[in-house]
């Protein structure tokens, strides 16, 4: 059976921490979409790691890790990532598997990403510039290269044909700020490195694991409001970030999915452009950014911050079929006198609890409920029941609004700063 953990907001909810925390219960952790646009942070034993493409089970010695077919892989970044974690998990090669059907991010995909963003000017998506959009575009357009292709004799010819087509597109966009040759050298070195990894028919690997009664954790990347289908289009990523993406991104039938854990921050953040109804574009937002250390895990970009948006959260719980909620970064709200939560949208006088079809062109005025704050020091060790009443009130309000239990509360980046409710 497969359990899923995924982000319910605009990414960076803390998926890495929770995936790592939950991993001892699982035999296999699998990424099913996205690519190195993700930055998943894990902290333990005083060390901090940021994973981009590798699943967050890599630091647990009894767990296998699969980069599934739905992921897009930049060989250069994957090689760098492995060199960053190698000292912590010298046996990584035995526990890391890569789908032969995962698509490859080529150097020109990254250049096209930059070219496309610069041609959009002020309307740019705020992409991570990792080549994600152009790679998925080629996948859907049936002209991409896949991991398995690196073992074929005509790989270089096929590579060159695609690059020639990309160069025409880049020229059309008038973009010249790149140095392809150096990037290609790195790319082909990394391709040789990839040949040393265990490349698999991952759909069979997952199927065999299910048949053998193994437990699988599918680790989402990005967040549900960045889903290409239901997110704040066009300010989204190019993959299906929802639980439905697990089926196509790993090659499994829906009936094998058992539980969906939805992760959210106790407030909201977003990085890049696009609508964010409960954004705090003021001193309070800056305070949350500093206190929550809201800067991109890999890009270092400032994250926009705001109050928790329950309208959007309920929407993404509905889309994913969330069973249990996991609330992150409650500690960042410690010590605030009062806090707010968005509970409805005022859409030009009409009060709604639904996310409008086009959030980008619909002016939204959120309606808030206000809550009393709690102290600076919340004691996790005495258990949930002994916690400050105002904190419990905040948690219960969210549970009642969404209709799901918050089963795990995270109050710090480390493994031990986690409260599991019975
Ligand atoms: P992901 O992309 O969903 O894995 O999240 P990121 O790693 O991009 O961002 C989450 C950030 O919050 C990381 O720096 C984590 O170390 C940190 N973090 C995770 N959980 C908590 C928490 O409960 N409290 C605090 N203060 N930080 C947390
Ligand atoms: P994790 O897995 C936060 C955002 C980008 C941009 C939009 C499109 O760490 O939560 P892309 O590079 O995918 O074309 O960018 O999506 N974005 C993320 N924001 N966390 C992420 O991943 C993100 N991955 C992409 O900032 O707005
Ligand atoms: Mg992140």
PDB file of C-alpha atoms in Angstrom, residues 38-287:
ATOM      1  CA  UNK A  38      11.983  21.441  -5.060  1.00  0.00           C
ATOM      2  CA  UNK A  39      14.113  22.129  -2.006  1.00  0.00           C
ATOM      3  CA  UNK A  40      13.245  19.858   0.908  1.00  0.00           C
ATOM      4  CA  UNK A  41      15.079  20.608   4.163  1.00  0.00           C
ATOM      5  CA  UNK A  42      15.923  17.950   6.737  1.00  0.00           C
ATOM      6  CA  UNK A  43      17.580  18.615  10.066  1.00  0.00           C
ATOM      7  CA  UNK A  44      18.868  15.999  12.477  1.00  0.00           C
ATOM      8  CA  UNK A  45      21.790  15.543  14.843  1.00  0.00           C
ATOM      9  CA  UNK A  46      22.776  19.172  14.341  1.00  0.00           C
ATOM     10  CA  UNK A  47      23.119  18.713  10.578  1.00  0.00           C
ATOM     11  CA  UNK A  48      21.040  20.254   7.806  1.00  0.00           C
ATOM     12  CA  UNK A  49      20.536  18.912   4.292  1.00  0.00           C
ATOM     13  CA  UNK A  50      18.492  20.229   1.381  1.00  0.00           C
ATOM     14  CA  UNK A  51      17.264  17.646  -1.120  1.00  0.00           C
ATOM     15  CA  UNK A  52      16.116  18.620  -4.603  1.00  0.00           C
ATOM     16  CA  UNK A  53      15.503  15.403  -6.488  1.00  0.00           C
ATOM     17  CA  UNK A  54      16.420  12.638  -4.046  1.00  0.00           C
ATOM     18  CA  UNK A  55      13.575  11.359  -1.849  1.00  0.00           C
ATOM     19  CA  UNK A  56      13.724  12.282   1.834  1.00  0.00           C
ATOM     20  CA  UNK A  57      14.142   8.666   2.974  1.00  0.00           C
ATOM     21  CA  UNK A  58      17.781   8.615   1.879  1.00  0.00           C
ATOM     22  CA  UNK A  59      19.163   9.202   5.383  1.00  0.00           C
ATOM     23  CA  UNK A  60      17.452   6.162   6.907  1.00  0.00           C
ATOM     24  CA  UNK A  61      19.503   3.035   6.374  1.00  0.00           C
ATOM     25  CA  UNK A  62      16.586   0.622   5.980  1.00  0.00           C
ATOM     26  CA  UNK A  63      14.710   2.640   3.393  1.00  0.00           C
ATOM     27  CA  UNK A  64      14.853   2.376  -0.372  1.00  0.00           C
ATOM     28  CA  UNK A  65      14.386   5.558  -2.396  1.00  0.00           C
ATOM     29  CA  UNK A  66      12.932   5.911  -5.856  1.00  0.00           C
ATOM     30  CA  UNK A  67      12.939   8.846  -8.251  1.00  0.00           C
ATOM     31  CA  UNK A  68       9.771   7.986 -10.165  1.00  0.00           C
ATOM     32  CA  UNK A  69       8.847   8.327 -13.820  1.00  0.00           C
ATOM     33  CA  UNK A  70       6.869  11.525 -13.196  1.00  0.00           C
ATOM     34  CA  UNK A  71       9.964  13.391 -12.001  1.00  0.00           C
ATOM     35  CA  UNK A  72      12.184  15.485 -14.285  1.00  0.00           C
ATOM     36  CA  UNK A  73      15.895  15.048 -13.578  1.00  0.00           C
ATOM     37  CA  UNK A  74      18.798  17.383 -14.155  1.00  0.00           C
ATOM     38  CA  UNK A  75      21.797  14.997 -14.245  1.00  0.00           C
ATOM     39  CA  UNK A  76      24.218  17.757 -13.221  1.00  0.00           C
ATOM     40  CA  UNK A  77      22.179  18.718 -10.187  1.00  0.00           C
ATOM     41  CA  UNK A  78      21.546  15.107  -9.243  1.00  0.00           C
ATOM     42  CA  UNK A  79      25.260  14.387  -9.276  1.00  0.00           C
ATOM     43  CA  UNK A  80      25.957  17.481  -7.149  1.00  0.00           C
ATOM     44  CA  UNK A  81      23.198  16.517  -4.758  1.00  0.00           C
ATOM     45  CA  UNK A  82      24.653  13.054  -4.318  1.00  0.00           C
ATOM     46  CA  UNK A  83      28.081  14.494  -3.623  1.00  0.00           C
ATOM     47  CA  UNK A  84      26.528  16.669  -0.876  1.00  0.00           C
ATOM     48  CA  UNK A  85      24.902  13.732   0.939  1.00  0.00           C
ATOM     49  CA  UNK A  86      27.523  11.038   0.269  1.00  0.00           C
ATOM     50  CA  UNK A  87      29.362  11.438   3.551  1.00  0.00           C
ATOM     51  CA  UNK A  88      26.121  11.066   5.520  1.00  0.00           C
ATOM     52  CA  UNK A  89      24.919   8.009   3.570  1.00  0.00           C
ATOM     53  CA  UNK A  90      27.903   6.267   1.966  1.00  0.00           C
ATOM     54  CA  UNK A  91      25.628   3.350   0.997  1.00  0.00           C
ATOM     55  CA  UNK A  92      23.345   5.615  -1.078  1.00  0.00           C
ATOM     56  CA  UNK A  93      23.960   3.629  -4.274  1.00  0.00           C
ATOM     57  CA  UNK A  94      22.310   0.536  -2.785  1.00  0.00           C
ATOM     58  CA  UNK A  95      19.229   2.466  -1.760  1.00  0.00           C
ATOM     59  CA  UNK A  96      18.684   4.925  -4.605  1.00  0.00           C
ATOM     60  CA  UNK A  97      16.781   3.904  -7.739  1.00  0.00           C
ATOM     61  CA  UNK A  98      15.984   6.013 -10.776  1.00  0.00           C
ATOM     62  CA  UNK A  99      13.130   5.384 -13.192  1.00  0.00           C
ATOM     63  CA  UNK A 100      14.160   4.838 -16.792  1.00  0.00           C
ATOM     64  CA  UNK A 101      11.031   6.744 -17.797  1.00  0.00           C
ATOM     65  CA  UNK A 102      11.866   9.947 -15.884  1.00  0.00           C
ATOM     66  CA  UNK A 103      12.552  12.796 -18.301  1.00  0.00           C
ATOM     67  CA  UNK A 104      15.908  14.549 -18.532  1.00  0.00           C
ATOM     68  CA  UNK A 105      16.380  18.277 -18.083  1.00  0.00           C
ATOM     69  CA  UNK A 106      18.870  19.365 -20.754  1.00  0.00           C
ATOM     70  CA  UNK A 107      21.028  22.493 -20.505  1.00  0.00           C
ATOM     71  CA  UNK A 108      18.867  24.127 -23.188  1.00  0.00           C
ATOM     72  CA  UNK A 109      15.730  23.470 -21.115  1.00  0.00           C
ATOM     73  CA  UNK A 110      17.237  25.662 -18.422  1.00  0.00           C
ATOM     74  CA  UNK A 111      18.195  28.308 -20.967  1.00  0.00           C
ATOM     75  CA  UNK A 112      14.680  28.196 -22.444  1.00  0.00           C
ATOM     76  CA  UNK A 113      13.246  28.691 -18.955  1.00  0.00           C
ATOM     77  CA  UNK A 114      15.355  31.834 -18.530  1.00  0.00           C
ATOM     78  CA  UNK A 115      14.539  33.029 -22.065  1.00  0.00           C
ATOM     79  CA  UNK A 116      10.837  32.510 -21.564  1.00  0.00           C
ATOM     80  CA  UNK A 117      10.816  34.295 -18.201  1.00  0.00           C
ATOM     81  CA  UNK A 118      12.799  37.251 -19.523  1.00  0.00           C
ATOM     82  CA  UNK A 119      10.442  37.570 -22.510  1.00  0.00           C
ATOM     83  CA  UNK A 120       7.460  37.783 -20.135  1.00  0.00           C
ATOM     84  CA  UNK A 121       8.855  40.837 -18.319  1.00  0.00           C
ATOM     85  CA  UNK A 122       6.668  41.860 -15.384  1.00  0.00           C
ATOM     86  CA  UNK A 123       4.295  38.955 -16.065  1.00  0.00           C
ATOM     87  CA  UNK A 124       6.973  36.361 -15.370  1.00  0.00           C
ATOM     88  CA  UNK A 125       6.004  33.290 -13.339  1.00  0.00           C
ATOM     89  CA  UNK A 126       8.935  33.639 -10.963  1.00  0.00           C
ATOM     90  CA  UNK A 127      10.163  30.201 -12.003  1.00  0.00           C
ATOM     91  CA  UNK A 128      13.087  28.629 -10.189  1.00  0.00           C
ATOM     92  CA  UNK A 129      14.818  28.630 -13.627  1.00  0.00           C
ATOM     93  CA  UNK A 130      15.654  24.940 -13.257  1.00  0.00           C
ATOM     94  CA  UNK A 131      14.201  24.079 -16.677  1.00  0.00           C
ATOM     95  CA  UNK A 132      11.079  22.448 -15.260  1.00  0.00           C
ATOM     96  CA  UNK A 133       8.460  24.019 -17.554  1.00  0.00           C
ATOM     97  CA  UNK A 134      10.350  23.454 -20.834  1.00  0.00           C
ATOM     98  CA  UNK A 135      11.136  19.830 -19.889  1.00  0.00           C
ATOM     99  CA  UNK A 136       7.509  18.968 -19.125  1.00  0.00           C
ATOM    100  CA  UNK A 137       6.529  20.829 -22.298  1.00  0.00           C
ATOM    101  CA  UNK A 138       8.772  18.521 -24.336  1.00  0.00           C
ATOM    102  CA  UNK A 139       7.446  15.491 -22.471  1.00  0.00           C
ATOM    103  CA  UNK A 140       3.851  16.346 -23.344  1.00  0.00           C
ATOM    104  CA  UNK A 141       4.947  17.408 -26.837  1.00  0.00           C
ATOM    105  CA  UNK A 142       6.496  13.933 -27.263  1.00  0.00           C
ATOM    106  CA  UNK A 143       9.970  15.151 -28.000  1.00  0.00           C
ATOM    107  CA  UNK A 144      11.721  14.690 -24.649  1.00  0.00           C
ATOM    108  CA  UNK A 145      14.622  12.458 -23.669  1.00  0.00           C
ATOM    109  CA  UNK A 146      14.250   9.968 -20.855  1.00  0.00           C
ATOM    110  CA  UNK A 147      16.740   8.459 -18.430  1.00  0.00           C
ATOM    111  CA  UNK A 148      16.611   5.095 -20.230  1.00  0.00           C
ATOM    112  CA  UNK A 149      17.666   6.808 -23.466  1.00  0.00           C
ATOM    113  CA  UNK A 150      21.149   7.463 -22.097  1.00  0.00           C
ATOM    114  CA  UNK A 151      21.874   3.745 -22.581  1.00  0.00           C
ATOM    115  CA  UNK A 152      20.937   3.847 -26.281  1.00  0.00           C
ATOM    116  CA  UNK A 153      23.524   4.227 -29.038  1.00  0.00           C
ATOM    117  CA  UNK A 154      21.774   7.137 -30.720  1.00  0.00           C
ATOM    118  CA  UNK A 155      21.502   9.198 -27.505  1.00  0.00           C
ATOM    119  CA  UNK A 156      23.865  11.929 -28.690  1.00  0.00           C
ATOM    120  CA  UNK A 157      22.152  12.269 -32.062  1.00  0.00           C
ATOM    121  CA  UNK A 158      18.748  12.561 -30.468  1.00  0.00           C
ATOM    122  CA  UNK A 159      20.167  15.029 -27.951  1.00  0.00           C
ATOM    123  CA  UNK A 160      21.566  17.183 -30.755  1.00  0.00           C
ATOM    124  CA  UNK A 161      18.273  17.197 -32.694  1.00  0.00           C
ATOM    125  CA  UNK A 162      16.424  18.469 -29.637  1.00  0.00           C
ATOM    126  CA  UNK A 163      19.087  21.044 -28.862  1.00  0.00           C
ATOM    127  CA  UNK A 164      18.947  22.357 -32.445  1.00  0.00           C
ATOM    128  CA  UNK A 165      15.201  22.864 -32.083  1.00  0.00           C
ATOM    129  CA  UNK A 166      15.675  24.537 -28.685  1.00  0.00           C
ATOM    130  CA  UNK A 167      18.298  26.922 -30.058  1.00  0.00           C
ATOM    131  CA  UNK A 168      15.818  28.149 -32.671  1.00  0.00           C
ATOM    132  CA  UNK A 169      13.271  28.830 -29.942  1.00  0.00           C
ATOM    133  CA  UNK A 170      15.872  30.637 -27.836  1.00  0.00           C
ATOM    134  CA  UNK A 171      16.886  32.761 -30.817  1.00  0.00           C
ATOM    135  CA  UNK A 172      13.232  33.563 -31.506  1.00  0.00           C
ATOM    136  CA  UNK A 173      12.909  34.810 -27.923  1.00  0.00           C
ATOM    137  CA  UNK A 174      15.956  37.020 -28.488  1.00  0.00           C
ATOM    138  CA  UNK A 175      17.865  35.541 -25.557  1.00  0.00           C
ATOM    139  CA  UNK A 176      21.666  35.496 -25.731  1.00  0.00           C
ATOM    140  CA  UNK A 177      22.869  35.397 -22.138  1.00  0.00           C
ATOM    141  CA  UNK A 178      24.194  31.822 -22.046  1.00  0.00           C
ATOM    142  CA  UNK A 179      27.312  29.713 -22.509  1.00  0.00           C
ATOM    143  CA  UNK A 180      26.118  26.379 -23.875  1.00  0.00           C
ATOM    144  CA  UNK A 181      29.414  24.588 -24.438  1.00  0.00           C
ATOM    145  CA  UNK A 182      30.534  24.656 -20.811  1.00  0.00           C
ATOM    146  CA  UNK A 183      27.114  23.493 -19.672  1.00  0.00           C
ATOM    147  CA  UNK A 184      27.096  20.667 -22.208  1.00  0.00           C
ATOM    148  CA  UNK A 185      30.453  19.384 -20.978  1.00  0.00           C
ATOM    149  CA  UNK A 186      29.098  19.200 -17.448  1.00  0.00           C
ATOM    150  CA  UNK A 187      25.927  17.564 -18.725  1.00  0.00           C
ATOM    151  CA  UNK A 188      27.716  14.742 -20.540  1.00  0.00           C
ATOM    152  CA  UNK A 189      30.002  14.107 -17.553  1.00  0.00           C
ATOM    153  CA  UNK A 190      26.904  13.840 -15.395  1.00  0.00           C
ATOM    154  CA  UNK A 191      25.266  11.493 -17.907  1.00  0.00           C
ATOM    155  CA  UNK A 192      28.252   9.140 -17.508  1.00  0.00           C
ATOM    156  CA  UNK A 193      27.786   9.365 -13.744  1.00  0.00           C
ATOM    157  CA  UNK A 194      24.081   8.553 -14.099  1.00  0.00           C
ATOM    158  CA  UNK A 195      25.001   5.323 -15.854  1.00  0.00           C
ATOM    159  CA  UNK A 196      26.564   4.174 -12.569  1.00  0.00           C
ATOM    160  CA  UNK A 197      23.232   4.550 -10.738  1.00  0.00           C
ATOM    161  CA  UNK A 198      20.593   1.832 -10.545  1.00  0.00           C
ATOM    162  CA  UNK A 199      18.199   2.624 -13.390  1.00  0.00           C
ATOM    163  CA  UNK A 200      14.967   0.679 -13.127  1.00  0.00           C
ATOM    164  CA  UNK A 201      11.599  -0.069 -14.667  1.00  0.00           C
ATOM    165  CA  UNK A 202      10.110   1.717 -11.708  1.00  0.00           C
ATOM    166  CA  UNK A 203       6.481   0.776 -12.295  1.00  0.00           C
ATOM    167  CA  UNK A 204       7.460  -2.878 -11.854  1.00  0.00           C
ATOM    168  CA  UNK A 205       9.587  -2.051  -8.821  1.00  0.00           C
ATOM    169  CA  UNK A 206       6.644  -0.286  -7.167  1.00  0.00           C
ATOM    170  CA  UNK A 207       4.228  -3.042  -8.171  1.00  0.00           C
ATOM    171  CA  UNK A 208       6.530  -5.751  -6.769  1.00  0.00           C
ATOM    172  CA  UNK A 209       6.880  -3.813  -3.519  1.00  0.00           C
ATOM    173  CA  UNK A 210       3.093  -3.566  -3.202  1.00  0.00           C
ATOM    174  CA  UNK A 211       2.667  -7.274  -3.949  1.00  0.00           C
ATOM    175  CA  UNK A 212       5.276  -8.134  -1.307  1.00  0.00           C
ATOM    176  CA  UNK A 213       3.265  -6.148   1.271  1.00  0.00           C
ATOM    177  CA  UNK A 214       5.856  -3.394   1.567  1.00  0.00           C
ATOM    178  CA  UNK A 215       4.951   0.093   2.735  1.00  0.00           C
ATOM    179  CA  UNK A 216       5.545   2.948   0.332  1.00  0.00           C
ATOM    180  CA  UNK A 217       5.548   6.681   1.028  1.00  0.00           C
ATOM    181  CA  UNK A 218       4.962   8.911  -1.992  1.00  0.00           C
ATOM    182  CA  UNK A 219       6.597  12.288  -1.317  1.00  0.00           C
ATOM    183  CA  UNK A 220       5.042  15.231  -3.100  1.00  0.00           C
ATOM    184  CA  UNK A 221       6.979  18.277  -4.208  1.00  0.00           C
ATOM    185  CA  UNK A 222       5.757  21.874  -4.591  1.00  0.00           C
ATOM    186  CA  UNK A 223       2.237  22.423  -3.257  1.00  0.00           C
ATOM    187  CA  UNK A 224      -1.360  21.889  -4.295  1.00  0.00           C
ATOM    188  CA  UNK A 225      -1.919  25.576  -5.126  1.00  0.00           C
ATOM    189  CA  UNK A 226       0.948  25.220  -7.643  1.00  0.00           C
ATOM    190  CA  UNK A 227      -0.717  22.269  -9.414  1.00  0.00           C
ATOM    191  CA  UNK A 228      -0.874  22.852 -13.173  1.00  0.00           C
ATOM    192  CA  UNK A 229      -4.560  21.911 -13.260  1.00  0.00           C
ATOM    193  CA  UNK A 230      -6.070  23.401 -10.099  1.00  0.00           C
ATOM    194  CA  UNK A 231      -3.466  25.875  -8.841  1.00  0.00           C
ATOM    195  CA  UNK A 232      -3.350  29.617  -9.465  1.00  0.00           C
ATOM    196  CA  UNK A 233      -2.823  29.131 -13.216  1.00  0.00           C
ATOM    197  CA  UNK A 234      -0.705  30.345 -14.977  1.00  0.00           C
ATOM    198  CA  UNK A 235       1.347  31.038 -11.842  1.00  0.00           C
ATOM    199  CA  UNK A 236       1.903  27.350 -11.182  1.00  0.00           C
ATOM    200  CA  UNK A 237       4.503  24.692 -11.800  1.00  0.00           C
ATOM    201  CA  UNK A 238       4.190  22.303 -14.750  1.00  0.00           C
ATOM    202  CA  UNK A 239       3.316  19.058 -12.978  1.00  0.00           C
ATOM    203  CA  UNK A 240       0.396  17.459 -11.164  1.00  0.00           C
ATOM    204  CA  UNK A 241       1.240  18.039  -7.539  1.00  0.00           C
ATOM    205  CA  UNK A 242      -1.989  16.518  -6.189  1.00  0.00           C
ATOM    206  CA  UNK A 243      -2.535  12.976  -4.895  1.00  0.00           C
ATOM    207  CA  UNK A 244      -3.855  12.048  -8.356  1.00  0.00           C
ATOM    208  CA  UNK A 245      -0.317  12.637  -9.655  1.00  0.00           C
ATOM    209  CA  UNK A 246       0.899   9.625  -7.660  1.00  0.00           C
ATOM    210  CA  UNK A 247      -0.900   7.237 -10.031  1.00  0.00           C
ATOM    211  CA  UNK A 248       0.655   8.592 -13.214  1.00  0.00           C
ATOM    212  CA  UNK A 249       3.938   9.594 -11.583  1.00  0.00           C
ATOM    213  CA  UNK A 250       4.660   6.110 -10.255  1.00  0.00           C
ATOM    214  CA  UNK A 251       2.474   3.872 -12.398  1.00  0.00           C
ATOM    215  CA  UNK A 252       0.096   2.666  -9.695  1.00  0.00           C
ATOM    216  CA  UNK A 253      -3.651   2.209  -9.620  1.00  0.00           C
ATOM    217  CA  UNK A 254      -5.733   4.476  -7.348  1.00  0.00           C
ATOM    218  CA  UNK A 255      -6.883   1.499  -5.267  1.00  0.00           C
ATOM    219  CA  UNK A 256      -3.360   1.127  -3.838  1.00  0.00           C
ATOM    220  CA  UNK A 257      -3.402   4.557  -2.203  1.00  0.00           C
ATOM    221  CA  UNK A 258      -4.284   4.221   1.490  1.00  0.00           C
ATOM    222  CA  UNK A 259      -3.785   7.487   3.290  1.00  0.00           C
ATOM    223  CA  UNK A 260      -3.137  11.033   2.150  1.00  0.00           C
ATOM    224  CA  UNK A 261      -1.329  13.252   4.655  1.00  0.00           C
ATOM    225  CA  UNK A 262      -1.744  16.925   3.858  1.00  0.00           C
ATOM    226  CA  UNK A 263       0.939  19.272   5.158  1.00  0.00           C
ATOM    227  CA  UNK A 264       0.344  22.953   5.790  1.00  0.00           C
ATOM    228  CA  UNK A 265       2.086  25.775   7.567  1.00  0.00           C
ATOM    229  CA  UNK A 266       0.256  27.448  10.464  1.00  0.00           C
ATOM    230  CA  UNK A 267       0.386  30.541   8.241  1.00  0.00           C
ATOM    231  CA  UNK A 268       1.000  30.873   4.472  1.00  0.00           C
ATOM    232  CA  UNK A 269       3.943  31.528   2.194  1.00  0.00           C
ATOM    233  CA  UNK A 270       4.493  31.705  -1.521  1.00  0.00           C
ATOM    234  CA  UNK A 271       7.629  32.308  -3.575  1.00  0.00           C
ATOM    235  CA  UNK A 272       7.437  33.719  -7.087  1.00  0.00           C
ATOM    236  CA  UNK A 273       4.589  35.640  -8.700  1.00  0.00           C
ATOM    237  CA  UNK A 274       0.843  35.036  -8.579  1.00  0.00           C
ATOM    238  CA  UNK A 275      -2.219  35.573  -6.430  1.00  0.00           C
ATOM    239  CA  UNK A 276      -1.987  35.233  -2.655  1.00  0.00           C
ATOM    240  CA  UNK A 277      -5.241  36.497  -1.093  1.00  0.00           C
ATOM    241  CA  UNK A 278      -4.113  36.568   2.566  1.00  0.00           C
ATOM    242  CA  UNK A 279      -0.672  38.061   1.859  1.00  0.00           C
ATOM    243  CA  UNK A 280       0.759  40.444   4.446  1.00  0.00           C
ATOM    244  CA  UNK A 281       2.769  42.841   2.335  1.00  0.00           C
ATOM    245  CA  UNK A 282       3.731  44.893   5.403  1.00  0.00           C
ATOM    246  CA  UNK A 283       5.821  44.880   8.606  1.00  0.00           C
ATOM    247  CA  UNK A 284       3.937  41.908   9.995  1.00  0.00           C
ATOM    248  CA  UNK A 285       4.712  39.946   6.842  1.00  0.00           C
ATOM    249  CA  UNK A 286       8.359  40.895   7.190  1.00  0.00           C
ATOM    250  CA  UNK A 287       8.258  39.795  10.835  1.00  0.00           C
TER     251      UNK A 287
END
